mmCIF file of C-alpha atoms in Angstrom:
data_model
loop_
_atom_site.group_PDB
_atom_site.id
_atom_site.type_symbol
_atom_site.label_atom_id
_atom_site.label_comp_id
_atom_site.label_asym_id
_atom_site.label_seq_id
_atom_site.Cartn_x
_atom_site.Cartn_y
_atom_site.Cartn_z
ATOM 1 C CA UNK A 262 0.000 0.000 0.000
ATOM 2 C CA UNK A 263 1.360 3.428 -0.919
ATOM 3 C CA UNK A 264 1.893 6.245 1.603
ATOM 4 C CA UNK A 265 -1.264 8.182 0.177
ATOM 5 C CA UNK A 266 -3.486 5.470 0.553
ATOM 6 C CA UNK A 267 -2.512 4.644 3.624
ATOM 7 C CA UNK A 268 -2.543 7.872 5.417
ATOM 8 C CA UNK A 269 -6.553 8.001 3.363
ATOM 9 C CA UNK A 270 -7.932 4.604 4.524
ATOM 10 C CA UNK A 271 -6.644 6.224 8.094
ATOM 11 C CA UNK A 272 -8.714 8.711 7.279
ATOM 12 C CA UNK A 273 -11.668 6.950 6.977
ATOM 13 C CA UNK A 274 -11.804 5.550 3.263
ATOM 14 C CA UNK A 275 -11.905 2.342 2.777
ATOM 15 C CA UNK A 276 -9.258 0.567 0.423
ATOM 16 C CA UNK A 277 -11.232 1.375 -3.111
ATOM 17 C CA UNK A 278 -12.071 5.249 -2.618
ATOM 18 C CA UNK A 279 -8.421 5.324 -1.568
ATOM 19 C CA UNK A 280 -7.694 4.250 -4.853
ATOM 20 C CA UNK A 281 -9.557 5.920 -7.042
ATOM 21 C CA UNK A 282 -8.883 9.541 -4.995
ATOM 22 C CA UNK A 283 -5.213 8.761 -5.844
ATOM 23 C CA UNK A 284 -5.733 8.315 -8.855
ATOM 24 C CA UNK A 285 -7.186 11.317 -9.289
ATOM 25 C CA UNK A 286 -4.709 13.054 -7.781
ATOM 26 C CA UNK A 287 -2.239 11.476 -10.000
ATOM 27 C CA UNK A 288 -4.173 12.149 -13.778
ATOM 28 C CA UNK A 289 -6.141 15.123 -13.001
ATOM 29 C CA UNK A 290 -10.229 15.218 -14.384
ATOM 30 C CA UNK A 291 -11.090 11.367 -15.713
ATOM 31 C CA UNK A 292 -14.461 10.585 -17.239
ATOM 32 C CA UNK A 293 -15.781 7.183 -15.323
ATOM 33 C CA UNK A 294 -14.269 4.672 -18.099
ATOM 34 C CA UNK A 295 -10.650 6.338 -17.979
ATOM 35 C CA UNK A 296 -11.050 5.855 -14.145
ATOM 36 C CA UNK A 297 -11.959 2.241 -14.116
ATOM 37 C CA UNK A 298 -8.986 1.788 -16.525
ATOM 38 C CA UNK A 299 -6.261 3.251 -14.700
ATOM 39 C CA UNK A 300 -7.876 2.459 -10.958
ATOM 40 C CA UNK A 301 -8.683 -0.981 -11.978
ATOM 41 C CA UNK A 302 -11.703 -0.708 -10.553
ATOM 42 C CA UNK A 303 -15.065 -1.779 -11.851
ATOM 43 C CA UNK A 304 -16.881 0.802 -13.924
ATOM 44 C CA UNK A 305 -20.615 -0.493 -11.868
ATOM 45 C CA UNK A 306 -19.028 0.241 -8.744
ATOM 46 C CA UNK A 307 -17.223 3.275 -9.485
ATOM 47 C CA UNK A 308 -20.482 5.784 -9.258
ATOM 48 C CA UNK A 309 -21.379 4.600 -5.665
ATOM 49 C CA UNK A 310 -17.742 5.337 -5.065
ATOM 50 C CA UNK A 311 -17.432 8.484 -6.818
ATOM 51 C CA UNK A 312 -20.875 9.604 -4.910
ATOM 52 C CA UNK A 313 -19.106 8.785 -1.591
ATOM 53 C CA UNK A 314 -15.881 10.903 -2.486
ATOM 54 C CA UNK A 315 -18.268 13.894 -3.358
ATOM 55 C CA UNK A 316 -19.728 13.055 -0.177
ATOM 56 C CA UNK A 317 -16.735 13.485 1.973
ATOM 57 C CA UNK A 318 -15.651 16.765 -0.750
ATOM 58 C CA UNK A 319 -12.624 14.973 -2.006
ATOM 59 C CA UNK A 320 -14.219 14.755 -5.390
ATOM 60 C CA UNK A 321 -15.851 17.096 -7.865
ATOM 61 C CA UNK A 322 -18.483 16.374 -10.825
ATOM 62 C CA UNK A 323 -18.134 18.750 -13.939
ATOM 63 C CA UNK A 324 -19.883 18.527 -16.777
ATOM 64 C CA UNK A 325 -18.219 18.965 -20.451
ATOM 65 C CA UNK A 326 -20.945 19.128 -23.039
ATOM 66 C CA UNK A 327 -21.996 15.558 -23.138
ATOM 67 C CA UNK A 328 -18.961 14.300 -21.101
ATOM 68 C CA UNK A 329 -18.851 14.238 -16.992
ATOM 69 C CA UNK A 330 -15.393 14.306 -15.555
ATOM 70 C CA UNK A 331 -14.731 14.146 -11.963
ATOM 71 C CA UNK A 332 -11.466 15.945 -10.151
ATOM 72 C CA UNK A 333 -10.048 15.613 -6.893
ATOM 73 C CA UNK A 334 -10.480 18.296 -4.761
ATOM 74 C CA UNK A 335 -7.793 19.552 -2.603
ATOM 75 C CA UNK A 336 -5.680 17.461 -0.521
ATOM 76 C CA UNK A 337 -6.212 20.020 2.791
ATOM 77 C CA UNK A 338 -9.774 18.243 2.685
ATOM 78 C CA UNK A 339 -7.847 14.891 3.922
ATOM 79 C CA UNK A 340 -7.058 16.963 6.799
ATOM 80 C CA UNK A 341 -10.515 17.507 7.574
ATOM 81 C CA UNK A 342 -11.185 13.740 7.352
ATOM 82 C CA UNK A 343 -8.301 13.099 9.917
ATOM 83 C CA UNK A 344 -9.851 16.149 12.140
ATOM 84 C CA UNK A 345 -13.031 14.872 12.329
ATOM 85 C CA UNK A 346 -11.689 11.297 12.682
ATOM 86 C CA UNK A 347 -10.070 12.508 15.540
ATOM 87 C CA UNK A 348 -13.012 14.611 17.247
ATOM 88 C CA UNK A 349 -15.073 11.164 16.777
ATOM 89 C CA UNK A 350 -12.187 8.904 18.382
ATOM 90 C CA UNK A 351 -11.649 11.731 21.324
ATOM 91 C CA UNK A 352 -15.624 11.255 21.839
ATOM 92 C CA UNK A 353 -15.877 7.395 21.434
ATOM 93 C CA UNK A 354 -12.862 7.584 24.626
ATOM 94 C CA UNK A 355 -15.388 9.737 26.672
ATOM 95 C CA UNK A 356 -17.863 7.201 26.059
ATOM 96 C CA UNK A 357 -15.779 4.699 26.791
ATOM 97 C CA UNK A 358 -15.213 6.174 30.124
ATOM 98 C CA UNK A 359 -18.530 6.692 31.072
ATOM 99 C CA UNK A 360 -19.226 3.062 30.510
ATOM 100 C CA UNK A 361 -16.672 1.089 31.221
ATOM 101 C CA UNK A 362 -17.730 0.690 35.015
ATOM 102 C CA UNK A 363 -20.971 -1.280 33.502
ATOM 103 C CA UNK A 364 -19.091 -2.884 30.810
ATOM 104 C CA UNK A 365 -16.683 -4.825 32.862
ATOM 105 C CA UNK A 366 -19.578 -5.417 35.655
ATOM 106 C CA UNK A 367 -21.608 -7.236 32.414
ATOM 107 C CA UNK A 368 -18.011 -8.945 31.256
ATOM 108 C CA UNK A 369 -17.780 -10.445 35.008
ATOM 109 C CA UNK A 370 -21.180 -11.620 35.501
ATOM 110 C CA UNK A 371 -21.001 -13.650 31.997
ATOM 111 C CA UNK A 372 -17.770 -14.709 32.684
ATOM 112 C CA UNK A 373 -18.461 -15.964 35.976
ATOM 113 C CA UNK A 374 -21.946 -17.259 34.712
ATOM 114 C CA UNK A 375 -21.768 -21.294 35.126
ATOM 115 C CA UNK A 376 -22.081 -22.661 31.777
ATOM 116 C CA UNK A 377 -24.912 -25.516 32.484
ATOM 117 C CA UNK A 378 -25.741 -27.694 30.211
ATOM 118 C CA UNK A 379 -28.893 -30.581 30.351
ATOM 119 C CA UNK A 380 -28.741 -33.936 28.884
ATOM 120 C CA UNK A 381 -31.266 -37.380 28.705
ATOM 121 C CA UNK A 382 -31.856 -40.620 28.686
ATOM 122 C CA UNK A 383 -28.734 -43.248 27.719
ATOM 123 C CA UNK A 384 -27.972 -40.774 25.077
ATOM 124 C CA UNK A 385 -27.612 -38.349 27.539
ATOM 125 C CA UNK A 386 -25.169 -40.599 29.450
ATOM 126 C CA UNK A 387 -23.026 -41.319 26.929
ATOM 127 C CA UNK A 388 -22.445 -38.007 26.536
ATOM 128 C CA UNK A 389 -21.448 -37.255 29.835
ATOM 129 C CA UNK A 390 -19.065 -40.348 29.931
ATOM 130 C CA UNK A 391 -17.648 -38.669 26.587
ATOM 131 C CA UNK A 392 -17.245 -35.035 28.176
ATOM 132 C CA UNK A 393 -15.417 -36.873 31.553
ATOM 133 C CA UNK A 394 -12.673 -38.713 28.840
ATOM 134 C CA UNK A 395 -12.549 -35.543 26.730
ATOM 135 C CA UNK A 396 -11.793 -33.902 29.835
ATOM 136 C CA UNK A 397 -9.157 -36.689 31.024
ATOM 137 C CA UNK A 398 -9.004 -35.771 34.823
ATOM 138 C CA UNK A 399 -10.083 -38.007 37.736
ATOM 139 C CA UNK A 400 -12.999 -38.259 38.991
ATOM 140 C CA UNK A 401 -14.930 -38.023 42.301
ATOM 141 C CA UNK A 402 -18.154 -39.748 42.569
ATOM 142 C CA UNK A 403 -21.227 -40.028 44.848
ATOM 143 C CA UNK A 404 -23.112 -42.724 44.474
ATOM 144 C CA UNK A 405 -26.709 -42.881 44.495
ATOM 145 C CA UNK A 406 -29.010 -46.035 46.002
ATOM 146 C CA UNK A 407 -30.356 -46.628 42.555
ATOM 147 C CA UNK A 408 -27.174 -46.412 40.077
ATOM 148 C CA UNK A 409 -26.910 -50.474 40.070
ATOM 149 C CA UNK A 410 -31.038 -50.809 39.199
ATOM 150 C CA UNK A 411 -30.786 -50.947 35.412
ATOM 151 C CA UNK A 412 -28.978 -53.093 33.435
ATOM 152 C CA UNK A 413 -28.822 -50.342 30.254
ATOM 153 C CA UNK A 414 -26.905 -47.934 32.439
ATOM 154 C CA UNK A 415 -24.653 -51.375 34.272
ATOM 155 C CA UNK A 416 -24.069 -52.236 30.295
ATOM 156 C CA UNK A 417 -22.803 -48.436 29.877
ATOM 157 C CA UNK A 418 -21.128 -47.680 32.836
ATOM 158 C CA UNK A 419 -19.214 -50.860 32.070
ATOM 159 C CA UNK A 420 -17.478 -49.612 28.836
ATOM 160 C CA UNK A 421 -17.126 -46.380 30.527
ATOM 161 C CA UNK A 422 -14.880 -48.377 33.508
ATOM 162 C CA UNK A 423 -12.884 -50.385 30.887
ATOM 163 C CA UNK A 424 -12.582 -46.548 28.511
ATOM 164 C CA UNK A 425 -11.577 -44.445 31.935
ATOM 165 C CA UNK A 426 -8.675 -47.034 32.805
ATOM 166 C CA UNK A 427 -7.400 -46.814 29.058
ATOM 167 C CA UNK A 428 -6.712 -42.986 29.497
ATOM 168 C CA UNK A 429 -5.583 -43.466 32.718
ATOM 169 C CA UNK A 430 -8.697 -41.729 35.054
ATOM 170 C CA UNK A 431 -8.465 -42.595 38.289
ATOM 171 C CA UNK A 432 -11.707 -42.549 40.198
ATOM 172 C CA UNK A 433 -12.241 -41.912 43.868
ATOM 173 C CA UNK A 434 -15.785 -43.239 44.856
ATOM 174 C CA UNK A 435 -18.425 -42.955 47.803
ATOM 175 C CA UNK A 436 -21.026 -45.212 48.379
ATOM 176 C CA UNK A 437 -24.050 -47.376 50.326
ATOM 177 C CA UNK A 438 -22.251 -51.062 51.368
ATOM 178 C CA UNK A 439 -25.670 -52.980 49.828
ATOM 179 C CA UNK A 440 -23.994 -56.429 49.386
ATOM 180 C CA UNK A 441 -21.225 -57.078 51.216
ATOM 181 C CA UNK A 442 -19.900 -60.195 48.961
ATOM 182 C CA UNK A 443 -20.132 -58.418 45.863
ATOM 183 C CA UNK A 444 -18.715 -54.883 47.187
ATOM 184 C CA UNK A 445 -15.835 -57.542 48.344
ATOM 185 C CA UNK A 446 -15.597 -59.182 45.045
ATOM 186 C CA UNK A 447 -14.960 -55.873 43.862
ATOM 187 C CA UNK A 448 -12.606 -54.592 46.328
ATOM 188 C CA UNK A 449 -9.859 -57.707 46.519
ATOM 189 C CA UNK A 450 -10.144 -58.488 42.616
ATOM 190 C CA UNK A 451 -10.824 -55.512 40.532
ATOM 191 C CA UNK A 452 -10.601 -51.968 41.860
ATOM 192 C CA UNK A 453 -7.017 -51.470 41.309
ATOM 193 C CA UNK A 454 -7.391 -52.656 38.085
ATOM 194 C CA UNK A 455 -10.130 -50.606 37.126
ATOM 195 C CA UNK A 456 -8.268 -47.618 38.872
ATOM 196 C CA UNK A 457 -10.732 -47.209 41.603
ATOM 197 C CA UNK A 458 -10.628 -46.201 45.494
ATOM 198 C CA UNK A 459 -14.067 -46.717 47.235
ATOM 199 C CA UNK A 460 -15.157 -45.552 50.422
ATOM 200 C CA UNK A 461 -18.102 -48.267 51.636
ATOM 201 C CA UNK A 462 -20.333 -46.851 54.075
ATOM 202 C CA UNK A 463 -22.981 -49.586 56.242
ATOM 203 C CA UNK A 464 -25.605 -47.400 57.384
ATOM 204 C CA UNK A 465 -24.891 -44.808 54.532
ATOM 205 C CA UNK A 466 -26.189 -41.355 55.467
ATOM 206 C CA UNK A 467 -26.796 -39.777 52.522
ATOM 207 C CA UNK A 468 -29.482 -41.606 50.823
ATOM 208 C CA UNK A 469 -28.870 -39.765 47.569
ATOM 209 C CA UNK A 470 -31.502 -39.928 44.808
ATOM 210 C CA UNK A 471 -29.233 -38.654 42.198
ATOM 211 C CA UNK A 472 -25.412 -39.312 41.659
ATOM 212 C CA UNK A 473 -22.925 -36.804 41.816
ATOM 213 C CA UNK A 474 -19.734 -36.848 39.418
ATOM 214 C CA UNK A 475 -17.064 -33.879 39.806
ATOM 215 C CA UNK A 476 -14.563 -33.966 37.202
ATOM 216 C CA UNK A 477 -11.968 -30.984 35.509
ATOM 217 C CA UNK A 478 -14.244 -27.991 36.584
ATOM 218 C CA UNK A 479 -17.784 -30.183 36.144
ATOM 219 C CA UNK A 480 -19.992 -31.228 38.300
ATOM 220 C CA UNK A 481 -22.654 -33.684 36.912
ATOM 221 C CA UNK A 482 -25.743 -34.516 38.965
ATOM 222 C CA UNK A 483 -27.523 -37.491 37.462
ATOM 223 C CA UNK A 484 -31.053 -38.855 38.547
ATOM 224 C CA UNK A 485 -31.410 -42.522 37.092
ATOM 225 C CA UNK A 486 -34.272 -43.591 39.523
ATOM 226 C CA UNK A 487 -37.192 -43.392 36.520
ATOM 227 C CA UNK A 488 -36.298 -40.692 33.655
ATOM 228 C CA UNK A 489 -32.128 -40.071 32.985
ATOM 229 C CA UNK A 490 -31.835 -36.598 33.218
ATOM 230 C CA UNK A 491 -28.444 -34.976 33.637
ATOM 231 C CA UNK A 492 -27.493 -31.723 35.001
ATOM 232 C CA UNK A 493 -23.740 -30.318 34.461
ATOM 233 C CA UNK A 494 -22.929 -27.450 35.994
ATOM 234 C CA UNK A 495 -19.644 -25.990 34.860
ATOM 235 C CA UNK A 496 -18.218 -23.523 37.287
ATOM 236 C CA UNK A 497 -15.160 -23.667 39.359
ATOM 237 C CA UNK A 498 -16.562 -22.393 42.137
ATOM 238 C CA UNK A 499 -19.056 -24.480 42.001
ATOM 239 C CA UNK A 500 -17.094 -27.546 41.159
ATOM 240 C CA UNK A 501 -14.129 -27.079 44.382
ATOM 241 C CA UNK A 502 -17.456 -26.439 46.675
ATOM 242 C CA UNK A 503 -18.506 -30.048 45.558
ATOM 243 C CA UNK A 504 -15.258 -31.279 46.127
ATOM 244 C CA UNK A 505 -14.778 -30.454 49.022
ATOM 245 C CA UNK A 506 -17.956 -31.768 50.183
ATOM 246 C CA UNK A 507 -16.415 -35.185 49.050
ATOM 247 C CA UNK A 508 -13.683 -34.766 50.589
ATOM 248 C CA UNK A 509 -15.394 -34.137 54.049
ATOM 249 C CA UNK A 510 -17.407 -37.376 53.468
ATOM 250 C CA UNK A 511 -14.496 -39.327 52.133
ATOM 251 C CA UNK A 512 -12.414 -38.564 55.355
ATOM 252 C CA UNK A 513 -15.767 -39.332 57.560
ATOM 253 C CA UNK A 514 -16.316 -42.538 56.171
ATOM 254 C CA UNK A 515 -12.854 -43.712 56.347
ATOM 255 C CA UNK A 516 -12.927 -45.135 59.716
ATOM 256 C CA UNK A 517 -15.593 -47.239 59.173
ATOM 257 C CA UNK A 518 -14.576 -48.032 55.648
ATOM 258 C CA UNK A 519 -11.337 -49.403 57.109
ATOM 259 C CA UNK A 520 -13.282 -51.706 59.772
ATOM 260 C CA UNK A 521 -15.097 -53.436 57.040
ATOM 261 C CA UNK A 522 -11.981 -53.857 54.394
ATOM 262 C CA UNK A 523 -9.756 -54.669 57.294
ATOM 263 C CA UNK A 524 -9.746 -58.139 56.760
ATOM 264 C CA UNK A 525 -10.508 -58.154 53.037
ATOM 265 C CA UNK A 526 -7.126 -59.060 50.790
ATOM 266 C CA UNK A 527 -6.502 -57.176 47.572
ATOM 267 C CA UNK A 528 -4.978 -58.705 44.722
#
């Protein structure tokens, strides 16, 4: 880009007014096809152009007989541009001012919005097993009294154990002790395998309808009694208040935990 259109698209013009007003400036009067020749510009657009240019005084229209040539007006008129250019830049900094205070308040609240997001049905679960291996991070989980009542959701959650150990996500889980053999069974021959650490609880006191995943800065509160419907809430704030919740519970049930694993072997 030359000098003169540069210091004219700073002006305000945009890249093809900056051309033909140097070109102009450069030939003297041109009739519209001379123009388009020499501006390589396209004759249909050149009168819109040409009518902005007049606009802004940088071009005049004279008439020769049958012919209309157009000249460039003075280049002091590009200082004019640049003044009021100026004036309207010095103006949009005073509103600027005045606003910012409520801008930034608006940029806050939507940044520090949670982001929640609602899935169902198995669908819906499969999507939330996909977010937690997108995501890659261990997991924290709650269990609730009825995650273990339907075989679709066993069948899924599974393929999600076997998909979680292949990218490595360890899982640190809380839960009702329902039947001691199985819980066992699962304790002394597959929980390191499948990267888990349970907490069993006997007289569990948080009969939880729903089931509670944290994971990266997610929390995911799942009701699979009847309908599968899926909340995830992501928020940090949110998320580190859930986990420390966990945390609170996991160091509560530990005691008893250890009583009822105490004599249970893992391999």
């Amino acid at each position: 880009m030359s000098l003169i259109n540069e210091v004219l698209t700073q002006a305000g013009l945009d890249s093809k007014e900056a051309s033909v007003y140097s070109t102009l400036l450069n030939n003297g009067g041109l009739t519209v096809l001379e123009i388009a020749n020499k501006s390589e510009q396209k004759r249909t657009n050149l009168y819109n152009i040409l009518e902005d240019l007049k606009q802004q005084n940088l071009v005049k229209e004279v008439k020769e007989g049958t012919t209309t040539k157009y000249f460039p007006q003075s280049p002091k008129e590009i200082e004019k541009l640049l003044e009021r250019k100026s004036q309207m830049v010095h103006h949009a900094k005073l509103n600027y001012e005045i606003l910012i205070n409520s801008l930034q308040s608006q940029f806050t609240l939507i940044e520090n919005k949670p982001l929640i997001t609602y899935l169902e049905g198995i669908k819906g679960l499969h999507r939330l097993y996909e977010d937690i291996n997108d995501t890659g991070e261990d997991i924290l989980l709650l269990r609730s009294a009825y995650d273990d009542k339907r075989k679709d959701v066993d069948n899924l959650v599974s393929a999600q154990i076997v998909e979680q150990v292949k990218r490595g996500i360890h899982a640190k889980v809380i839960g009702p002790l329902e039947d001691i053999e199985e819980a066992k069974s699962l304790y002394t021959k597959y929980d390191k395998i499948r990267l888990v650490e349970e907490r069993y609880i006997k007289n569990f006191p948080f009969n939880l309808p729903a089931q509670v995943t944290v994971y990266g800065t997610k929390t995911a509160i799942s009701t699979i009694r009847k309908d599968i419907i899926i909340t995830i809430i992501d928020n940090k704030d949110t998320t580190d208040t859930f986990r420390t919740l966990f945390d609170f519970i996991w160091k509560y049930s530990t005691p008893e935990h250890n009583n009822i694993v105490k004599n249970w072997v893992q391999e």
